[in-house]
mmCIF file of C-alpha atoms and ligand atoms in Angstrom:
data_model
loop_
_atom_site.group_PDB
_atom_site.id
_atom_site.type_symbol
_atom_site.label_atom_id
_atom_site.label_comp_id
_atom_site.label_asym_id
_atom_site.label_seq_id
_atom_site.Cartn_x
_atom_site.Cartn_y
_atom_site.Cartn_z
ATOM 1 C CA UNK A 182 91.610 113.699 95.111
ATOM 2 C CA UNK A 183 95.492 113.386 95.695
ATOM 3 C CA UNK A 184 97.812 110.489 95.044
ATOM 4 C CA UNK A 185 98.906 109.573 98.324
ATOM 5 C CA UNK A 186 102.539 107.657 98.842
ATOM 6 C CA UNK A 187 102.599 104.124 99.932
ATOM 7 C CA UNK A 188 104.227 103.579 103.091
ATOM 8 C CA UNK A 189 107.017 100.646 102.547
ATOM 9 C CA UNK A 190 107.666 97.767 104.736
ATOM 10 C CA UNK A 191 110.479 98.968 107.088
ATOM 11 C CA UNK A 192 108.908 102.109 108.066
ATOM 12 C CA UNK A 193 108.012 101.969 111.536
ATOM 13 C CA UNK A 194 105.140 103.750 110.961
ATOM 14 C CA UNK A 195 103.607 100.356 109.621
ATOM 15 C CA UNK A 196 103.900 99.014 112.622
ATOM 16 C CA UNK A 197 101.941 101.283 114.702
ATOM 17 C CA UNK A 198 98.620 101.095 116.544
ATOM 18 C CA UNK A 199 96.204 103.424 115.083
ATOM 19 C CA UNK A 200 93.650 105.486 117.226
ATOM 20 C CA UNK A 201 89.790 105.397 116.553
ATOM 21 C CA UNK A 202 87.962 108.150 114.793
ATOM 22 C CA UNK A 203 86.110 110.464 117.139
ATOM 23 C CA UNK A 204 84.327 112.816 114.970
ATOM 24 C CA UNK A 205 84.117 112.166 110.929
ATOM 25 C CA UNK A 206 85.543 115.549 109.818
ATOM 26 C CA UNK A 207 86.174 116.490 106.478
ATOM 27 C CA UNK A 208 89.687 115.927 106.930
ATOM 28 C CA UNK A 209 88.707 111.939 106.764
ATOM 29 C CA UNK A 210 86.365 112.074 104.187
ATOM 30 C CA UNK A 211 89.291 113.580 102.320
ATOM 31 C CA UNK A 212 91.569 111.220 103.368
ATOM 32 C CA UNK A 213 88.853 108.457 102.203
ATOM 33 C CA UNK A 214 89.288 109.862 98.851
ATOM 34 C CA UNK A 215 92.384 110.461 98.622
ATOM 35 C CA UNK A 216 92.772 106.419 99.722
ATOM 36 C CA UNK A 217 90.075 105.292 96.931
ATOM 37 C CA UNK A 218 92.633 107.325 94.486
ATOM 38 C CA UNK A 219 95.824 105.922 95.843
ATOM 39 C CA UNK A 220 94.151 102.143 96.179
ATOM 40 C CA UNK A 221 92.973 102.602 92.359
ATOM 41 C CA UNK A 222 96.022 103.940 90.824
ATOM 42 C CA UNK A 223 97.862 100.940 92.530
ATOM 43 C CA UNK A 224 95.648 98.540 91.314
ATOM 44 C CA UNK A 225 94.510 97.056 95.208
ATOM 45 C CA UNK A 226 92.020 95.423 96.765
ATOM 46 C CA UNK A 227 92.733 97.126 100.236
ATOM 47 C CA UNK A 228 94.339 100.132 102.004
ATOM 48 C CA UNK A 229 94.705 100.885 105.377
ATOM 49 C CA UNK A 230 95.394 104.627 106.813
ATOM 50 C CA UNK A 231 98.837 103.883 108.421
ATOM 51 C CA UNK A 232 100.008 102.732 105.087
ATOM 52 C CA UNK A 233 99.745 106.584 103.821
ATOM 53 C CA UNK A 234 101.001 107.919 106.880
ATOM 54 C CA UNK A 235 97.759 108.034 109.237
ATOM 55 C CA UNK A 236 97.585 106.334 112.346
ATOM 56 C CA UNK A 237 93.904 106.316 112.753
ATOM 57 C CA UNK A 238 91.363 103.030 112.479
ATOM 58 C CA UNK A 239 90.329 103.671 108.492
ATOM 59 C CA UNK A 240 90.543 101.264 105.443
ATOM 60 C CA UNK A 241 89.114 100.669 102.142
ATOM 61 C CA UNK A 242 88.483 97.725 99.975
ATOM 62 C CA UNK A 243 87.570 96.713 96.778
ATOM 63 C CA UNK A 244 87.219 93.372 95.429
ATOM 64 C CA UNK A 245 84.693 94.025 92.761
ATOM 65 C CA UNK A 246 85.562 97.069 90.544
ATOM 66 C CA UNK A 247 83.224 99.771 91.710
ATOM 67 C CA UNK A 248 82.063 98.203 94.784
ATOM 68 C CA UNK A 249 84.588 99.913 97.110
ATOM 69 C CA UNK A 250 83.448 99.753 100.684
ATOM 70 C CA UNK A 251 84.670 102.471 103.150
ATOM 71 C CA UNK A 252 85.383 101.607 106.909
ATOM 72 C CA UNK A 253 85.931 103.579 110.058
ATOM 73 C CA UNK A 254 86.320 102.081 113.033
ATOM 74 C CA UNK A 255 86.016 98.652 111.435
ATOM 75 C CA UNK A 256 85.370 95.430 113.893
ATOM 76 C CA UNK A 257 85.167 91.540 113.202
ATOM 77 C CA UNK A 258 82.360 90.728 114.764
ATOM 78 C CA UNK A 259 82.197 86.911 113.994
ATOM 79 C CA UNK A 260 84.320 84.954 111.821
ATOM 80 C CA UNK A 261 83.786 81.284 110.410
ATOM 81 C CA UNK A 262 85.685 78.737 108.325
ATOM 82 C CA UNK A 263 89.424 78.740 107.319
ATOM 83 C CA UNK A 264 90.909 79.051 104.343
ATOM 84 C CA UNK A 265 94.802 79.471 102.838
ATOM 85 C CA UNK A 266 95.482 81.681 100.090
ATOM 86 C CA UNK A 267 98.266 83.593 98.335
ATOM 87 C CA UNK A 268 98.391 87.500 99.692
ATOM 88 C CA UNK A 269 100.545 90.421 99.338
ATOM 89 C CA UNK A 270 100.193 94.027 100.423
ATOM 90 C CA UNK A 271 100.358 97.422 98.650
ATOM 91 C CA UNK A 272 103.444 98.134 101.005
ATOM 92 C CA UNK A 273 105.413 95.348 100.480
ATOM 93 C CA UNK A 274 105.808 94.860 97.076
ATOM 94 C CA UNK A 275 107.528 91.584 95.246
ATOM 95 C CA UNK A 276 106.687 89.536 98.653
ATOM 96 C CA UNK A 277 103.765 87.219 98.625
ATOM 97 C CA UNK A 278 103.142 84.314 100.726
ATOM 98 C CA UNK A 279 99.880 81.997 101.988
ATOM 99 C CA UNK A 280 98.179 83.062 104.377
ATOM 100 C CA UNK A 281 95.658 81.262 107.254
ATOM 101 C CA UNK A 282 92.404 83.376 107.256
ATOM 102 C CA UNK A 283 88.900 82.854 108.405
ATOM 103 C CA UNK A 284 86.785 81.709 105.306
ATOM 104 C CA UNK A 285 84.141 84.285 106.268
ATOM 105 C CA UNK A 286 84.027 87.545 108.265
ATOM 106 C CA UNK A 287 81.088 89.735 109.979
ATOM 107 C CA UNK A 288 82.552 93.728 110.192
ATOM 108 C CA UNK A 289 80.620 96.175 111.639
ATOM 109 C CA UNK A 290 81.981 99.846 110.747
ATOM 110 C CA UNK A 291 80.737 103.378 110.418
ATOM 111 C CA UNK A 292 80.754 104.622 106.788
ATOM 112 C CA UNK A 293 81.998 108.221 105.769
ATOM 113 C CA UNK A 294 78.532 109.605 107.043
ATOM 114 C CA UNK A 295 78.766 108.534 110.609
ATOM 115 C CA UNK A 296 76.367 105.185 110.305
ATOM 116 C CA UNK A 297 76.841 101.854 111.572
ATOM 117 C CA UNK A 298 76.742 99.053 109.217
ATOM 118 C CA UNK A 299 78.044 95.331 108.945
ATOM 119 C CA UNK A 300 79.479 93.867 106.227
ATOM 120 C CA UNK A 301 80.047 89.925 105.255
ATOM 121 C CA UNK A 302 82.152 88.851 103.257
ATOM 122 C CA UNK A 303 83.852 85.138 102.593
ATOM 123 C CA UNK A 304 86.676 84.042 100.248
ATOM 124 C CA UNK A 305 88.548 87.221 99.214
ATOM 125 C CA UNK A 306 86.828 89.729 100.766
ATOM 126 C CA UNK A 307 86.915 88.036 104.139
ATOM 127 C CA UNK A 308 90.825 87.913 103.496
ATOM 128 C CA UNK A 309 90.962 91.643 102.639
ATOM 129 C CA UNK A 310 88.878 92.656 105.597
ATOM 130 C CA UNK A 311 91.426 90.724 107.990
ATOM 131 C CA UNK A 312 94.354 91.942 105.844
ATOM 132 C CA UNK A 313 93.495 95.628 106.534
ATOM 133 C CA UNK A 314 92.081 95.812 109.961
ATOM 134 C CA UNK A 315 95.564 94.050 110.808
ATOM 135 C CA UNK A 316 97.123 96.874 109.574
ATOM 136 C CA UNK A 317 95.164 98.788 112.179
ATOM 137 C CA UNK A 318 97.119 97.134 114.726
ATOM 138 C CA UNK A 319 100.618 97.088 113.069
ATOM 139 C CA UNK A 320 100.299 93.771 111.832
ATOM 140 C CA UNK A 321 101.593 92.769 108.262
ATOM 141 C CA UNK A 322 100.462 89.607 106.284
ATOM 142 C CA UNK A 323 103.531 87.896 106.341
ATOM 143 C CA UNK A 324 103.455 88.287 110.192
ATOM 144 C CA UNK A 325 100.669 85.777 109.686
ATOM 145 C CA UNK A 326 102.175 83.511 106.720
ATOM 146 C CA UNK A 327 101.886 79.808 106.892
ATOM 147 C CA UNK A 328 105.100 79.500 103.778
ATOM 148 C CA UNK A 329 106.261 82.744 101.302
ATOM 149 C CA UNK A 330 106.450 82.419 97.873
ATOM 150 C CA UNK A 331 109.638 81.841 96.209
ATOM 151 C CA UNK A 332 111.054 84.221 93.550
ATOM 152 C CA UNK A 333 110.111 81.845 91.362
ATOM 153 C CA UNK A 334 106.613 80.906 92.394
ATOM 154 C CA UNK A 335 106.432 84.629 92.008
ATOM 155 C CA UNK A 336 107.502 85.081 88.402
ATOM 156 C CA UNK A 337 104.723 82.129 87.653
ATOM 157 C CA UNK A 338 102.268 84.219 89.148
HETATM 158 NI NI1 LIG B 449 98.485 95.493 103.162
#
């Protein structure tokens, strides 16, 4: 498994609509692990594929240690609720600001083996879902802030 870079806020690649996956070659299951490696070694709860360079519909994401949930092709499928919570992003580091998000989320996805499956999640794995299937459509969570922190806020953080 590689390292991959991080994309940075500015790069227009970021901002990019990505393309679905056709076929699940073994070039994405590599570039699944090679995310799961990147996402760990940053210390994340999500990553999308544009933000290593890929402009195809894949993310990861991880809110329990070890539960790391792989998604091609992801799709809300229902949402529910609202909540307002601090985010950031992988790509856009030293920002962080509150963001309005559905308080709970139905995905369907395939996983790395072709499958269909759905996923629920509320609280922050409903956040994370929405935060990385935005990136599928060049959207950025500040895009979607209510107010951003303040450097200090930050430094209390
Ligand atoms: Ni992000």
């Amino acid at each position: 498994m590689a390292i991959l870079n991080i994309l940075k806020d500015g790069d227009e690649t970021l901002r990019r609509h990505c393309r679905p996956v056709e076929k699940i070659t073994p070039r994405i299951t590599r570039l699944l692990d090679d995310m799961k490696a990147t996402l760990h070694k940053a210390n994340g709860v999500g990553l999308a594929a544009p933000q290593v360079g890929v402009l195809r519909r894949v993310c990861i994401v991880e809110c329990e240690p070890g539960e790391l949930i792989d998604l091609i092709n992801p799709e809300i499928i229902e949402m529910s609720g609202e909540q307002e919570e601090v985010e950031g992003c992988l790509s856009v580091p030293g920002r962080w600001g509150i963001t309005k998000r559905p308080a709970k989320v139905t995905v369907r996805a395939l996983d790395r083996k072709g499958n269909s499956f759905t996923v629920n999640g509320e609280g922050l794995l409903a956040r994370a879902l929405c935060h990385e299937i935005d990136h599928l459509d060049g959207v950025i969570f500040y895009d979607k802030c209510v107010s951003m922190l303040s450097p200090d806020e930050i430094e209390e953080n």
